[in-house]
GROMACS .gro file of C-alpha atoms in nm:
model
  210
    1MET     CA    1   2.166  -0.553   1.370
    2VAL     CA    2   1.793  -0.575   1.406
    3HIS     CA    3   1.564  -0.241   1.397
    4ALA     CA    4   1.216  -0.197   1.465
    5THR     CA    5   0.996   0.121   1.477
    6THR     CA    6   0.692   0.268   1.515
    7LEU     CA    7   0.774   0.578   1.279
    8PHE     CA    8   0.532   0.414   1.008
    9THR     CA    9   0.280   0.349   1.273
   10ASN     CA   10   0.287   0.707   1.359
   11ALA     CA   11   0.246   0.838   1.042
   12LEU     CA   12  -0.080   0.657   0.976
   13ILE     CA   13  -0.234   0.755   1.260
   14GLU     CA   14  -0.077   1.140   1.224
   15ARG     CA   15  -0.236   1.111   0.859
   16LYS     CA   16   0.145   1.251   0.753
   17GLY     CA   17   0.205   0.990   0.472
   18ALA     CA   18   0.251   1.106   0.092
   19LYS     CA   19  -0.076   1.137  -0.103
   20THR     CA   20  -0.173   0.847  -0.201
   21GLY     CA   21  -0.394   0.777  -0.533
   22LEU     CA   22  -0.591   0.446  -0.585
   23LEU     CA   23  -0.600   0.299  -0.950
   24THR     CA   24  -0.909   0.022  -0.897
   25THR     CA   25  -1.183  -0.175  -1.091
   26ALA     CA   26  -1.444   0.015  -1.244
   27GLY     CA   27  -1.716   0.020  -1.036
   28PHE     CA   28  -1.492  -0.017  -0.722
   29ARG     CA   29  -1.396   0.312  -0.626
   30ASP     CA   30  -1.554   0.350  -0.312
   31VAL     CA   31  -1.472   0.020  -0.164
   32LEU     CA   32  -1.247   0.207   0.119
   33GLU     CA   33  -1.567   0.395   0.198
   34ILE     CA   34  -1.778   0.081   0.200
   35GLY     CA   35  -1.596  -0.120   0.402
   36ARG     CA   36  -1.824  -0.409   0.540
   37GLU     CA   37  -2.100  -0.243   0.549
   38ARG     CA   38  -2.032  -0.231   0.992
   39LYS     CA   39  -1.996   0.030   1.181
   40TYR     CA   40  -1.834   0.005   1.563
   41GLU     CA   41  -2.109   0.160   1.706
   42LEU     CA   42  -2.434  -0.014   1.580
   43TYR     CA   43  -2.710   0.207   1.738
   44ASP     CA   44  -2.529   0.506   1.656
   45LEU     CA   45  -2.717   0.722   1.425
   46PHE     CA   46  -2.459   1.007   1.385
   47ILE     CA   47  -2.132   0.842   1.419
   48GLU     CA   48  -1.846   0.969   1.268
   49MET     CA   49  -1.622   0.693   1.071
   50PRO     CA   50  -1.236   0.720   0.974
   51LYS     CA   51  -1.209   0.943   0.631
   52PRO     CA   52  -1.031   0.729   0.395
   53LEU     CA   53  -0.614   0.742   0.322
   54VAL     CA   54  -0.734   0.850  -0.032
   55PRO     CA   55  -0.993   1.125  -0.086
   56ARG     CA   56  -1.242   1.043  -0.376
   57LEU     CA   57  -1.025   1.267  -0.608
   58TRP     CA   58  -0.743   1.070  -0.579
   59ARG     CA   59  -0.973   0.756  -0.627
   60ARG     CA   60  -1.005   0.610  -1.036
   61GLU     CA   61  -1.112   0.332  -1.219
   62ALA     CA   62  -0.980   0.100  -1.494
   63MET     CA   63  -1.181  -0.084  -1.720
   64GLU     CA   64  -1.154  -0.396  -1.633
   65ARG     CA   65  -1.228  -0.709  -1.469
   66LEU     CA   66  -1.175  -1.082  -1.351
   67ALA     CA   67  -1.339  -1.359  -1.250
   68ALA     CA   68  -1.307  -1.511  -0.924
   69ASP     CA   69  -1.088  -1.784  -1.065
   70GLY     CA   70  -0.853  -1.530  -1.251
   71ALA     CA   71  -1.028  -1.555  -1.611
   72VAL     CA   72  -1.083  -1.268  -1.777
   73GLU     CA   73  -1.368  -1.091  -1.820
   74LYS     CA   74  -1.266  -0.787  -2.019
   75PRO     CA   75  -0.938  -0.739  -2.106
   76LEU     CA   76  -0.748  -0.392  -1.963
   77GLU     CA   77  -0.811  -0.047  -2.129
   78LEU     CA   78  -0.440   0.005  -2.096
   79ASP     CA   79  -0.472   0.369  -2.266
   80GLY     CA   80  -0.820   0.511  -2.046
   81ALA     CA   81  -0.610   0.349  -1.739
   82LEU     CA   82  -0.287   0.532  -1.805
   83LYS     CA   83  -0.469   0.846  -1.823
   84GLU     CA   84  -0.637   0.820  -1.568
   85VAL     CA   85  -0.275   0.812  -1.382
   86ALA     CA   86  -0.165   1.098  -1.593
   87GLU     CA   87  -0.482   1.342  -1.408
   88LEU     CA   88  -0.283   1.230  -1.039
   89VAL     CA   89  -0.002   1.265  -1.157
   90GLU     CA   90  -0.094   1.597  -1.245
   91GLN     CA   91  -0.274   1.705  -0.902
   92GLY     CA   92   0.024   1.588  -0.708
   93VAL     CA   93  -0.027   1.257  -0.599
   94GLU     CA   94   0.310   1.073  -0.489
   95SER     CA   95   0.216   0.693  -0.430
   96LEU     CA   96  -0.029   0.519  -0.604
   97ALA     CA   97  -0.162   0.177  -0.474
   98ILE     CA   98  -0.355  -0.055  -0.751
   99CYS     CA   99  -0.577  -0.262  -0.643
  100PHE     CA  100  -0.808  -0.520  -0.930
  101LEU     CA  101  -1.076  -0.714  -0.820
  102HIS     CA  102  -0.955  -1.076  -0.810
  103SER     CA  103  -0.634  -0.990  -0.871
  104TYR     CA  104  -0.492  -1.242  -0.612
  105ALA     CA  105  -0.569  -1.469  -0.881
  106ASN     CA  106  -0.435  -1.398  -1.190
  107ALA     CA  107  -0.208  -1.081  -1.166
  108ALA     CA  108  -0.180  -0.983  -1.494
  109HIS     CA  109  -0.397  -0.653  -1.539
  110GLU     CA  110  -0.174  -0.511  -1.239
  111ARG     CA  111   0.125  -0.575  -1.339
  112ALA     CA  112   0.061  -0.488  -1.698
  113ILE     CA  113  -0.045  -0.113  -1.574
  114GLY     CA  114   0.176  -0.115  -1.325
  115ALA     CA  115   0.528  -0.152  -1.566
  116ALA     CA  116   0.329   0.077  -1.788
  117ILE     CA  117   0.308   0.335  -1.546
  118ALA     CA  118   0.701   0.269  -1.380
  119GLU     CA  119   0.834   0.298  -1.725
  120ARG     CA  120   0.631   0.673  -1.798
  121TYR     CA  121   0.677   0.842  -1.427
  122GLN     CA  122   0.990   0.713  -1.234
  123ASN     CA  123   0.960   0.947  -0.954
  124LEU     CA  124   0.636   0.737  -0.854
  125SER     CA  125   0.592   0.490  -0.598
  126ILE     CA  126   0.382   0.184  -0.665
  127SER     CA  127   0.183  -0.132  -0.441
  128LEU     CA  128   0.011  -0.368  -0.642
  129SER     CA  129  -0.219  -0.591  -0.440
  130SER     CA  130  -0.114  -0.935  -0.553
  131ASP     CA  131   0.202  -0.798  -0.375
  132VAL     CA  132   0.128  -0.670  -0.106
  133ALA     CA  133  -0.153  -0.886   0.006
  134PRO     CA  134  -0.279  -1.153  -0.264
  135GLU     CA  135  -0.595  -1.248  -0.015
  136ILE     CA  136  -0.979  -1.247  -0.113
  137ARG     CA  137  -1.200  -1.006  -0.048
  138GLU     CA  138  -1.144  -0.669  -0.194
  139TYR     CA  139  -1.191  -0.441   0.060
  140LEU     CA  140  -0.908  -0.572   0.299
  141ARG     CA  141  -0.685  -0.619  -0.008
  142ALA     CA  142  -0.753  -0.267  -0.126
  143SER     CA  143  -0.724  -0.100   0.237
  144THR     CA  144  -0.406  -0.246   0.292
  145THR     CA  145  -0.229  -0.179  -0.019
  146VAL     CA  146  -0.338   0.184   0.027
  147ALA     CA  147  -0.198   0.197   0.386
  148ASN     CA  148   0.169   0.080   0.269
  149ALA     CA  149   0.157   0.278  -0.045
  150TYR     CA  150   0.061   0.573   0.220
  151ILE     CA  151   0.397   0.509   0.380
  152ARG     CA  152   0.630   0.381   0.110
  153PRO     CA  153   0.798   0.696   0.017
  154LEU     CA  154   0.871   0.800   0.391
  155ALA     CA  155   0.975   0.404   0.444
  156GLU     CA  156   1.231   0.404   0.192
  157ILE     CA  157   1.380   0.756   0.280
  158TYR     CA  158   1.405   0.642   0.639
  159LEU     CA  159   1.573   0.339   0.545
  160GLU     CA  160   1.816   0.433   0.325
  161ARG     CA  161   1.930   0.690   0.536
  162LEU     CA  162   1.955   0.432   0.801
  163GLU     CA  163   2.122   0.207   0.627
  164GLN     CA  164   2.368   0.507   0.479
  165ALA     CA  165   2.461   0.619   0.877
  166LEU     CA  166   2.536   0.221   0.949
  167ARG     CA  167   2.789   0.254   0.646
  168ALA     CA  168   2.935   0.553   0.756
  169GLU     CA  169   3.012   0.479   1.137
  170GLY     CA  170   3.138   0.145   1.034
  171ILE     CA  171   2.896  -0.091   1.173
  172PRO     CA  172   2.967  -0.434   1.031
  173GLY     CA  173   2.701  -0.717   0.975
  174GLY     CA  174   2.352  -0.686   0.754
  175LEU     CA  175   1.997  -0.463   0.866
  176PHE     CA  176   1.729  -0.680   0.932
  177LEU     CA  177   1.350  -0.523   1.070
  178MET     CA  178   1.150  -0.683   1.305
  179LEU     CA  179   0.769  -0.763   1.147
  180SER     CA  180   0.503  -0.691   1.295
  181ASN     CA  181   0.452  -1.093   1.384
  182GLY     CA  182   0.806  -1.070   1.525
  183GLY     CA  183   0.985  -1.222   1.263
  184LEU     CA  184   1.284  -1.139   1.024
  185THR     CA  185   1.304  -0.918   0.704
  186HIS     CA  186   1.538  -0.769   0.514
  187VAL     CA  187   1.585  -0.406   0.399
  188SER     CA  188   1.477  -0.449   0.031
  189GLU     CA  189   1.160  -0.608   0.093
  190ALA     CA  190   1.072  -0.374   0.462
  191LYS     CA  191   1.095  -0.064   0.165
  192ARG     CA  192   0.897  -0.278  -0.115
  193VAL     CA  193   0.671  -0.353   0.196
  194PRO     CA  194   0.635  -0.146   0.487
  195VAL     CA  195   0.304  -0.235   0.583
  196GLN     CA  196   0.391  -0.571   0.704
  197LEU     CA  197   0.633  -0.359   0.956
  198LEU     CA  198   0.327  -0.082   1.106
  199GLU     CA  199   0.308  -0.269   1.475
  200SER     CA  200   0.726  -0.362   1.500
  201GLY     CA  201   0.784  -0.127   1.764
  202PRO     CA  202   0.551  -0.335   1.992
  203ALA     CA  203   0.625  -0.651   1.846
  204ALA     CA  204   0.991  -0.574   1.972
  205GLY     CA  205   0.914  -0.459   2.309
  206ALA     CA  206   0.708  -0.742   2.366
  207LEU     CA  207   0.988  -0.932   2.228
  208ALA     CA  208   1.272  -0.805   2.473
  209GLY     CA  209   1.045  -0.813   2.772
  210ALA     CA  210   0.944  -1.199   2.746
   0.00000   0.00000   0.00000
């Protein structure tokens, strides 16, 4: 069975995702607002840009730094980063995006803090930019990882219930999810990186009508 949905798209547009935090390299706390420093209406002096999915209060910094080739310029201060995460959890954050500078070239720092957080907070959903979007340029990588973290708890619940319903009905065969590019993926991968499914509904409609 192949399944496509607009559930995650709607959650993103309607701002009905999880309470999401962002942990990033010191100095890049405002990357979601700075973006590419472009305006969709160049000469509009009163333009209102969309608010980031993560409010500034829930965007925290970790002391660490990698060079563009992945070389460690400043080792990760794990204890300090964990303290920031502890404060986020106390404030009710349910899902965390981790995006360190140049982690596409070296994911060691992201994986180290991700593993430490997962050990301490089993109920906290964690999305690493080196897993979600291991690409150059911090804004696109950060915004994609934040979107993934924002909808991931919803995706995990929804897909688990869908699998249970199919088993209860005795429907044979495996379940596959349609990706935004028209491809397919397994349920486990869809739960881990649901941002890949944001346009799965329209993609399925286009394929069905072709």
